Amino acid sequence: MKRVYADYAAATPIDDRVLKVVTDTARQYSGNPSSLHSFGQEAADVLTTARESVASFLNAASDEVYFTSSGTESNNLALIGIAKANRERGNHIITTSIEHPSVLNACRALERDGFIVTYLPVDHEGRVALHDFTAAITPQTILASIHLANSEIGVIQPIAELSEVARAHAIPIHTDACQAAAFAELNIKSLGVDALSFNGSKLYGPRGVAALYVRESVSIFPLLYGGGQEQSLRSGSENLSGVVGLAEACRIAAAERVSDARRISRLRDQLQATLQSIGCQVNCASTTRLPNHLSVTIPTGKANIVDALNRRGIAVSSGSACSSRSQTESHVLVALGFNSSQINRTIRISLGRQTTKKETEVIAQLVGRI
Ligand SMILES: *Cc1c(COP(=O)(O)O)cnc(C)c1O
């Protein structure tokens, strides 16, 4: 059976060009960048070059880019690190009810430490309203964290507008850009954000490597203490080959994301039209979405659509990959006002660089049969 991968929102396959620089770097540079001998110096130089290229991808300065192990770690570091460093200024944080669990659960941990968190609602299309954000701000607010694009429904939040409000109140704003990185321009100046997370595993890069941008003027504490790597914000010997791979993934994204988006959105739109014509409801279709996402609610049918498709070789997701192994309902679809029956009949189809027209036709056909 020829399988079809349509779960790029959960993980993207590593790009061959990235894989090559990862293996070349791992083979060539054996030194620890902290060591003073020539092996260490060479590794340090490679690290510096990779940091400069990730910084230019973000339109940031090199010393504002910190490498971490995952989107989860970048989000935890941003949330917990900024909240704790600014504790004397206040104890209130604003986020949304549809963040990734790595933001939501970091917020829950902060609540146990005495912070107060406001979880903004979203409308039925999954968008946060500017006036809700403005209304939630108090003199105690020290941080806002709102994702750039949602991993379950692909909806893009109005971050530039939200960050303008945050800036007017002198509140640092962080955005989780993990899901958006392959398509959106992660220009921190035009987004107006003070902190931004993204990871390799959603950008055709290596797994287990990510970055956190933090504006130079923002105070932040580390989560890990040790040898003082990453300007003492993230101790631990650097994942040199991973970081170089991440930089290569950024270079490719910058060069190809516009043409990727054009091709993939055409495939998505055709698939969407076909699914609508057979009675599927397409969610959040009239708002700004990532070009590769498709959240569809199937009118009737099987209890487990993801399983039924998987048996026919089609890999899609129910809600998010993180929650689909657990039996809990998607918090994102709940926030959109979906009932249990609708949630059970909703799947996420996410396309990517390797998706072909033939594959989208097979998906449409098999969903139709189900
Ligand atoms: C995947 C994802 C994360 C978590 O990234 P990991 O590298 O798996 O820890 C965080 N936020 C969003 C929006 C994601 O899509």
CSV table of C-alpha atoms and ligand atoms in Angstrom, one decimal:
chain,number,residue,atom,x,y,z
A,1,MET,CA,0.0,0.0,0.0
A,2,LYS,CA,1.4,3.4,-1.0
A,3,ARG,CA,1.1,5.7,2.0
A,4,VAL,CA,0.1,9.4,1.9
A,5,TYR,CA,1.6,11.7,4.6
A,6,ALA,CA,-0.8,14.6,5.3
A,7,ASP,CA,0.3,15.5,8.8
A,8,TYR,CA,3.0,18.2,8.2
A,9,ALA,CA,1.6,20.2,11.1
A,10,ALA,CA,2.7,17.5,13.4
A,11,ALA,CA,6.2,17.0,11.9
A,12,THR,CA,7.9,17.9,8.6
A,13,PRO,CA,10.3,15.5,7.0
A,14,ILE,CA,13.9,16.7,7.2
A,15,ASP,CA,15.0,18.4,3.9
A,16,ASP,CA,17.8,16.5,2.2
A,17,ARG,CA,19.9,19.7,2.0
A,18,VAL,CA,19.5,20.1,5.8
A,19,LEU,CA,20.4,16.5,6.4
A,20,LYS,CA,23.6,17.0,4.4
A,21,VAL,CA,24.8,20.0,6.5
A,22,VAL,CA,23.8,18.2,9.7
A,23,THR,CA,25.9,15.1,8.9
A,24,ASP,CA,28.8,17.2,7.4
A,25,THR,CA,28.9,19.3,10.5
A,26,ALA,CA,28.7,16.4,12.9
A,27,ARG,CA,31.6,14.7,11.1
A,28,GLN,CA,33.8,17.7,10.6
A,29,TYR,CA,33.5,19.6,13.9
A,30,SER,CA,34.3,17.5,16.9
A,31,GLY,CA,35.3,20.2,19.3
A,32,ASN,CA,33.3,21.8,22.1
A,33,PRO,CA,32.7,25.5,21.2
A,34,SER,CA,33.7,26.5,24.7
A,35,SER,CA,37.1,24.9,24.4
A,36,LEU,CA,40.1,27.2,23.9
A,37,HIS,CA,42.0,25.0,21.4
A,38,SER,CA,41.7,25.2,17.7
A,39,PHE,CA,39.0,22.4,17.6
A,40,GLY,CA,36.9,24.4,20.0
A,41,GLN,CA,37.5,27.7,18.1
A,42,GLU,CA,36.4,26.1,14.8
A,43,ALA,CA,33.2,24.8,16.4
A,44,ALA,CA,32.6,28.2,18.0
A,45,ASP,CA,33.0,29.9,14.6
A,46,VAL,CA,30.5,27.5,13.0
A,47,LEU,CA,28.1,28.3,15.8
A,48,THR,CA,28.5,32.0,15.4
A,49,THR,CA,27.8,31.8,11.6
A,50,ALA,CA,24.7,29.7,12.2
A,51,ARG,CA,23.5,32.2,14.9
A,52,GLU,CA,24.1,35.1,12.5
A,53,SER,CA,22.1,33.4,9.8
A,54,VAL,CA,19.1,32.6,12.1
A,55,ALA,CA,19.3,36.2,13.4
A,56,SER,CA,19.0,37.5,9.9
A,57,PHE,CA,16.1,35.2,9.2
A,58,LEU,CA,14.3,36.9,12.1
A,59,ASN,CA,15.7,40.4,11.4
A,60,ALA,CA,17.1,40.3,14.9
A,61,ALA,CA,20.6,40.8,16.3
A,62,SER,CA,22.8,37.8,16.8
A,63,ASP,CA,22.9,38.2,20.6
A,64,GLU,CA,19.1,38.1,20.7
A,65,VAL,CA,19.0,34.5,19.4
A,66,TYR,CA,19.2,31.6,21.9
A,67,PHE,CA,19.3,27.9,20.8
A,68,THR,CA,17.2,25.4,22.7
A,69,SER,CA,16.1,21.8,22.3
A,70,SER,CA,12.5,22.2,21.2
A,71,GLY,CA,9.5,24.5,20.7
A,72,THR,CA,8.4,23.3,24.1
A,73,GLU,CA,11.6,24.5,25.7
A,74,SER,CA,11.6,27.8,23.9
A,75,ASN,CA,8.0,28.5,25.0
A,76,ASN,CA,8.7,27.4,28.6
A,77,LEU,CA,11.8,29.6,28.7
A,78,ALA,CA,10.0,32.6,27.3
A,79,LEU,CA,6.9,32.3,29.6
A,80,ILE,CA,8.6,31.2,32.9
A,81,GLY,CA,11.8,33.1,32.3
A,82,ILE,CA,10.2,36.5,31.5
A,83,ALA,CA,7.5,36.1,34.2
A,84,LYS,CA,10.0,35.3,37.0
A,85,ALA,CA,12.5,38.0,35.9
A,86,ASN,CA,9.7,40.6,36.0
A,87,ARG,CA,7.9,39.4,39.2
A,88,GLU,CA,8.5,42.6,41.1
A,89,ARG,CA,6.7,44.6,38.4
A,90,GLY,CA,3.5,42.5,38.6
A,91,ASN,CA,2.1,39.0,38.4
A,92,HIS,CA,-0.4,39.0,35.6
A,93,ILE,CA,0.0,37.2,32.2
A,94,ILE,CA,-2.3,37.3,29.2
A,95,THR,CA,-2.5,34.3,26.8
A,96,THR,CA,-5.3,32.6,24.8
A,97,SER,CA,-7.3,29.5,25.4
A,98,ILE,CA,-6.0,27.9,22.2
A,99,GLU,CA,-2.3,27.9,22.7
A,100,HIS,CA,-0.1,24.8,22.3
A,101,PRO,CA,0.1,22.8,25.6
A,102,SER,CA,3.7,23.9,26.1
A,103,VAL,CA,2.4,27.5,26.6
A,104,LEU,CA,-0.8,26.5,28.5
A,105,ASN,CA,0.9,24.1,30.9
A,106,ALA,CA,3.7,26.6,31.5
A,107,CYS,CA,1.0,29.1,32.5
A,108,ARG,CA,-0.6,26.5,34.8
A,109,ALA,CA,2.8,26.1,36.5
A,110,LEU,CA,3.1,29.8,36.9
A,111,GLU,CA,-0.4,29.9,38.4
A,112,ARG,CA,0.8,27.5,41.1
A,113,ASP,CA,3.6,30.0,41.8
A,114,GLY,CA,1.2,32.8,42.4
A,115,PHE,CA,0.9,34.3,38.9
A,116,ILE,CA,-2.6,35.2,37.6
A,117,VAL,CA,-3.3,34.2,34.0
A,118,THR,CA,-6.0,35.5,31.7
A,119,TYR,CA,-6.9,33.0,28.9
A,120,LEU,CA,-8.5,35.1,26.1
A,121,PRO,CA,-11.4,33.5,24.3
A,122,VAL,CA,-11.6,33.3,20.5
A,123,ASP,CA,-14.4,33.7,18.0
A,124,HIS,CA,-15.9,30.8,16.1
A,125,GLU,CA,-13.2,31.3,13.5
A,126,GLY,CA,-10.5,31.0,16.1
A,127,ARG,CA,-9.4,34.6,16.2
A,128,VAL,CA,-8.5,36.6,19.2
A,129,ALA,CA,-10.2,40.1,19.4
A,130,LEU,CA,-8.0,43.2,19.9
A,131,HIS,CA,-10.6,44.7,22.3
A,132,ASP,CA,-10.5,41.5,24.5
A,133,PHE,CA,-6.8,41.8,24.7
A,134,THR,CA,-6.9,45.5,25.5
A,135,ALA,CA,-9.6,44.9,28.1
A,136,ALA,CA,-7.6,42.2,29.8
A,137,ILE,CA,-4.6,44.4,30.5
A,138,THR,CA,-4.1,45.5,34.1
A,139,PRO,CA,-1.3,47.5,35.8
A,140,GLN,CA,-0.1,44.1,37.0
A,141,THR,CA,0.3,42.7,33.5
A,142,ILE,CA,4.0,41.8,32.8
A,143,LEU,CA,3.7,39.5,29.8
A,144,ALA,CA,1.5,38.5,26.9
A,145,SER,CA,2.0,35.3,24.9
A,146,ILE,CA,-0.1,34.7,21.8
A,147,HIS,CA,0.7,32.2,19.1
A,148,LEU,CA,1.3,33.3,15.5
A,149,ALA,CA,-0.6,30.4,13.9
A,150,ASN,CA,-2.6,27.6,15.5
A,151,SER,CA,-1.4,24.1,15.0
A,152,GLU,CA,-4.9,22.5,14.9
A,153,ILE,CA,-6.8,24.9,12.8
A,154,GLY,CA,-4.1,26.9,11.0
A,155,VAL,CA,-5.6,30.2,11.9
A,156,ILE,CA,-3.2,33.2,11.9
A,157,GLN,CA,-3.6,35.7,14.8
A,158,PRO,CA,-3.2,39.5,14.2
A,159,ILE,CA,0.1,39.6,16.0
A,160,ALA,CA,1.3,43.0,14.6
A,161,GLU,CA,-1.9,44.6,15.9
A,162,LEU,CA,-1.8,42.9,19.2
A,163,SER,CA,1.9,43.8,19.7
A,164,GLU,CA,1.1,47.4,19.0
A,165,VAL,CA,-1.4,47.4,21.9
A,166,ALA,CA,1.2,45.6,24.1
A,167,ARG,CA,3.8,48.1,23.2
A,168,ALA,CA,1.5,51.1,24.1
A,169,HIS,CA,1.2,49.5,27.6
A,170,ALA,CA,4.9,48.6,27.8
A,171,ILE,CA,4.1,44.9,28.1
A,172,PRO,CA,6.5,42.4,26.5
A,173,ILE,CA,4.8,40.1,24.0
A,174,HIS,CA,6.0,36.6,23.1
A,175,THR,CA,4.7,34.7,20.1
A,176,ASP,CA,4.9,30.9,19.5
A,177,ALA,CA,5.7,30.8,15.8
A,178,CYS,CA,6.4,27.1,15.6
A,179,GLN,CA,3.5,26.3,13.4
A,180,ALA,CA,3.9,29.4,11.2
A,181,ALA,CA,7.6,29.2,10.5
A,182,ALA,CA,7.4,27.4,7.2
A,183,PHE,CA,5.1,30.0,5.6
A,184,ALA,CA,5.0,33.3,7.5
A,185,GLU,CA,7.8,35.8,7.5
A,186,LEU,CA,9.2,35.7,11.0
A,187,ASN,CA,10.4,39.3,10.9
A,188,ILE,CA,10.4,40.4,14.6
A,189,LYS,CA,10.4,44.1,13.6
A,190,SER,CA,7.3,43.9,11.4
A,191,LEU,CA,5.6,41.5,13.9
A,192,GLY,CA,6.6,43.9,16.7
A,193,VAL,CA,7.2,41.1,19.2
A,194,ASP,CA,9.7,41.0,22.1
A,195,ALA,CA,10.1,37.2,22.0
A,196,LEU,CA,9.5,34.5,19.5
A,197,SER,CA,9.8,30.7,19.5
A,198,PHE,CA,10.2,28.4,16.5
A,199,ASN,CA,11.6,24.9,16.0
A,200,GLY,CA,13.3,22.7,13.5
A,201,SER,CA,10.8,19.9,13.4
A,202,LYS,CA,8.1,22.1,11.8
A,203,LEU,CA,10.5,23.7,9.3
A,204,TYR,CA,11.9,20.7,7.5
A,205,GLY,CA,14.8,21.0,9.9
A,206,PRO,CA,16.3,18.6,12.4
A,207,ARG,CA,14.3,17.4,15.4
A,208,GLY,CA,15.4,18.4,18.9
A,209,VAL,CA,16.6,21.9,18.0
A,210,ALA,CA,14.8,25.2,18.2
A,211,ALA,CA,15.4,28.9,18.8
A,212,LEU,CA,14.1,31.6,21.0
A,213,TYR,CA,14.4,35.3,20.1
A,214,VAL,CA,14.4,37.7,23.1
A,215,ARG,CA,14.6,41.4,22.5
A,216,GLU,CA,17.8,42.7,24.2
A,217,SER,CA,15.8,45.1,26.5
A,218,VAL,CA,13.6,42.3,28.0
A,219,SER,CA,14.6,40.7,31.3
A,220,ILE,CA,14.6,36.9,31.4
A,221,PHE,CA,15.8,34.3,33.8
A,222,PRO,CA,17.2,30.8,32.7
A,223,LEU,CA,15.5,27.5,33.4
A,224,LEU,CA,18.7,25.6,33.3
A,225,TYR,CA,21.9,26.4,35.2
A,226,GLY,CA,25.3,25.2,34.3
A,227,GLY,CA,28.3,26.2,32.2
A,228,GLY,CA,26.8,29.5,31.0
A,229,GLN,CA,26.3,28.7,27.3
A,230,GLU,CA,23.9,30.9,25.3
A,231,GLN,CA,24.8,34.0,27.3
A,232,SER,CA,24.0,32.0,30.5
A,233,LEU,CA,20.3,31.8,29.4
A,234,ARG,CA,20.5,28.1,28.3
A,235,SER,CA,23.4,26.2,29.7
A,236,GLY,CA,24.5,22.9,28.2
A,237,SER,CA,26.9,22.0,25.4
A,238,GLU,CA,25.5,23.2,22.1
A,239,ASN,CA,23.8,20.9,19.6
A,240,LEU,CA,26.2,22.2,16.9
A,241,SER,CA,25.1,20.0,14.0
A,242,GLY,CA,21.4,20.6,14.9
A,243,VAL,CA,21.9,24.4,15.1
A,244,VAL,CA,23.7,24.5,11.7
A,245,GLY,CA,20.8,22.4,10.3
A,246,LEU,CA,18.3,24.8,11.7
A,247,ALA,CA,20.1,27.7,10.1
A,248,GLU,CA,20.0,25.8,6.7
A,249,ALA,CA,16.3,25.1,7.2
A,250,CYS,CA,15.8,28.9,7.7
A,251,ARG,CA,17.8,29.7,4.6
A,252,ILE,CA,15.6,27.3,2.5
A,253,ALA,CA,12.4,28.7,4.0
A,254,ALA,CA,13.3,32.3,3.3
A,255,ALA,CA,14.1,31.4,-0.3
A,256,GLU,CA,11.2,29.0,-1.0
A,257,ARG,CA,8.3,29.8,1.3
A,258,VAL,CA,6.5,32.1,-1.2
A,259,SER,CA,6.6,29.5,-4.0
A,260,ASP,CA,5.8,26.7,-1.5
A,261,ALA,CA,2.8,28.6,-0.3
A,262,ARG,CA,1.6,29.3,-3.8
A,263,ARG,CA,1.8,25.7,-4.8
A,264,ILE,CA,0.5,24.1,-1.6
A,265,SER,CA,-2.4,26.5,-1.1
A,266,ARG,CA,-3.6,25.6,-4.7
A,267,LEU,CA,-3.6,21.9,-3.7
A,268,ARG,CA,-5.3,22.7,-0.4
A,269,ASP,CA,-8.0,24.9,-2.0
A,270,GLN,CA,-8.8,22.1,-4.6
A,271,LEU,CA,-9.0,19.5,-1.9
A,272,GLN,CA,-11.1,21.8,0.2
A,273,ALA,CA,-13.5,22.4,-2.7
A,274,THR,CA,-13.9,18.7,-3.3
A,275,LEU,CA,-14.5,17.9,0.3
A,276,GLN,CA,-17.1,20.7,0.5
A,277,SER,CA,-18.8,19.3,-2.5
A,278,ILE,CA,-19.3,15.9,-0.8
A,279,GLY,CA,-20.8,17.6,2.3
A,280,CYS,CA,-17.8,18.2,4.6
A,281,GLN,CA,-17.7,21.3,6.7
A,282,VAL,CA,-14.5,23.2,6.4
A,283,ASN,CA,-13.6,25.0,9.6
A,284,CYS,CA,-12.2,28.6,9.8
A,285,ALA,CA,-12.3,28.8,6.0
A,286,SER,CA,-13.2,32.5,5.9
A,287,THR,CA,-10.3,33.7,8.1
A,288,THR,CA,-6.6,34.1,7.5
A,289,ARG,CA,-5.1,30.6,7.6
A,290,LEU,CA,-1.8,28.9,6.9
A,291,PRO,CA,-1.8,27.8,3.2
A,292,ASN,CA,-1.3,24.1,4.0
A,293,HIS,CA,-4.0,23.6,6.7
A,294,LEU,CA,-7.4,22.0,6.4
A,295,SER,CA,-9.7,21.4,9.4
A,296,VAL,CA,-12.7,19.5,8.2
A,297,THR,CA,-15.8,18.1,10.0
A,298,ILE,CA,-17.2,15.1,8.3
A,299,PRO,CA,-21.0,15.0,8.2
A,300,THR,CA,-21.7,11.5,9.5
A,301,GLY,CA,-19.8,8.3,9.9
A,302,LYS,CA,-17.2,6.4,11.8
A,303,ALA,CA,-16.2,7.0,15.4
A,304,ASN,CA,-12.6,7.1,14.5
A,305,ILE,CA,-11.9,8.7,11.1
A,306,VAL,CA,-8.2,9.0,11.7
A,307,ASP,CA,-7.9,5.2,12.2
A,308,ALA,CA,-10.1,4.5,9.3
A,309,LEU,CA,-7.9,6.7,7.0
A,310,ASN,CA,-4.8,5.2,8.5
A,311,ARG,CA,-5.9,1.7,7.6
A,312,ARG,CA,-6.1,2.9,4.0
A,313,GLY,CA,-2.6,4.5,4.2
A,314,ILE,CA,-3.6,8.1,4.8
A,315,ALA,CA,-1.9,9.9,7.7
A,316,VAL,CA,-3.9,12.8,9.1
A,317,SER,CA,-4.5,14.0,12.6
A,318,SER,CA,-7.4,14.5,15.0
A,319,GLY,CA,-6.9,17.8,16.7
A,320,SER,CA,-3.2,17.9,17.5
A,321,ALA,CA,-0.7,15.1,17.5
A,322,CYS,CA,0.0,15.8,21.1
A,323,SER,CA,-3.5,15.2,22.2
A,324,SER,CA,-4.6,12.6,19.7
A,325,ARG,CA,-3.0,9.7,21.7
A,326,SER,CA,-4.8,10.8,24.8
A,327,GLN,CA,-8.5,10.6,24.7
A,328,THR,CA,-9.1,14.2,25.8
A,329,GLU,CA,-11.1,16.5,23.5
A,330,SER,CA,-9.2,19.1,21.6
A,331,HIS,CA,-9.1,22.3,23.7
A,332,VAL,CA,-9.0,24.3,20.5
A,333,LEU,CA,-12.2,22.9,19.0
A,334,VAL,CA,-13.9,23.2,22.4
A,335,ALA,CA,-12.9,26.9,22.4
A,336,LEU,CA,-14.5,27.3,19.0
A,337,GLY,CA,-17.7,26.0,20.5
A,338,PHE,CA,-17.7,22.5,18.9
A,339,ASN,CA,-19.7,19.8,20.8
A,340,SER,CA,-18.3,16.3,21.4
A,341,SER,CA,-19.9,14.8,18.3
A,342,GLN,CA,-18.5,17.5,16.0
A,343,ILE,CA,-15.0,17.1,17.6
A,344,ASN,CA,-15.1,13.4,17.0
A,345,ARG,CA,-15.9,14.0,13.4
A,346,THR,CA,-13.2,16.6,12.9
A,347,ILE,CA,-9.8,15.9,11.3
A,348,ARG,CA,-6.8,18.0,10.4
A,349,ILE,CA,-5.2,17.5,7.0
A,350,SER,CA,-1.9,19.3,6.6
A,351,LEU,CA,0.0,19.4,3.4
A,352,GLY,CA,3.7,20.2,2.7
A,353,ARG,CA,6.6,20.3,0.3
A,354,GLN,CA,6.3,16.7,-0.8
A,355,THR,CA,2.5,16.7,-1.3
A,356,THR,CA,1.4,16.0,-4.9
A,357,LYS,CA,-1.8,16.6,-6.7
A,358,LYS,CA,-2.3,12.8,-7.0
A,359,GLU,CA,-2.0,12.5,-3.2
A,360,THR,CA,-4.7,15.1,-2.5
A,361,GLU,CA,-7.0,13.3,-5.0
A,362,VAL,CA,-6.5,10.0,-3.1
A,363,ILE,CA,-7.3,11.8,0.2
A,364,ALA,CA,-10.5,13.3,-1.3
A,365,GLN,CA,-11.5,9.9,-2.6
A,366,LEU,CA,-10.9,8.0,0.6
A,367,VAL,CA,-12.6,10.6,2.8
A,368,GLY,CA,-15.5,10.4,0.4
A,369,ARG,CA,-15.7,6.7,0.8
A,370,ILE,CA,-15.7,7.0,4.6
B,1,LIG,C1,4.9,21.6,17.6
B,1,LIG,C2,4.6,22.9,18.3
B,1,LIG,C3,5.2,23.2,19.5
B,1,LIG,C4,6.1,22.3,20.2
B,1,LIG,O1,7.3,22.1,19.6
B,1,LIG,P1,8.3,20.8,20.0
B,1,LIG,O2,9.5,21.1,19.2
B,1,LIG,O3,7.5,19.6,19.6
B,1,LIG,O4,8.5,20.9,21.5
B,1,LIG,C5,4.8,24.4,20.1
B,1,LIG,N1,3.9,25.2,19.6
B,1,LIG,C6,3.3,25.0,18.4
B,1,LIG,C7,2.4,25.9,17.8
B,1,LIG,C8,3.6,23.8,17.7
B,1,LIG,O5,3.0,23.5,16.5
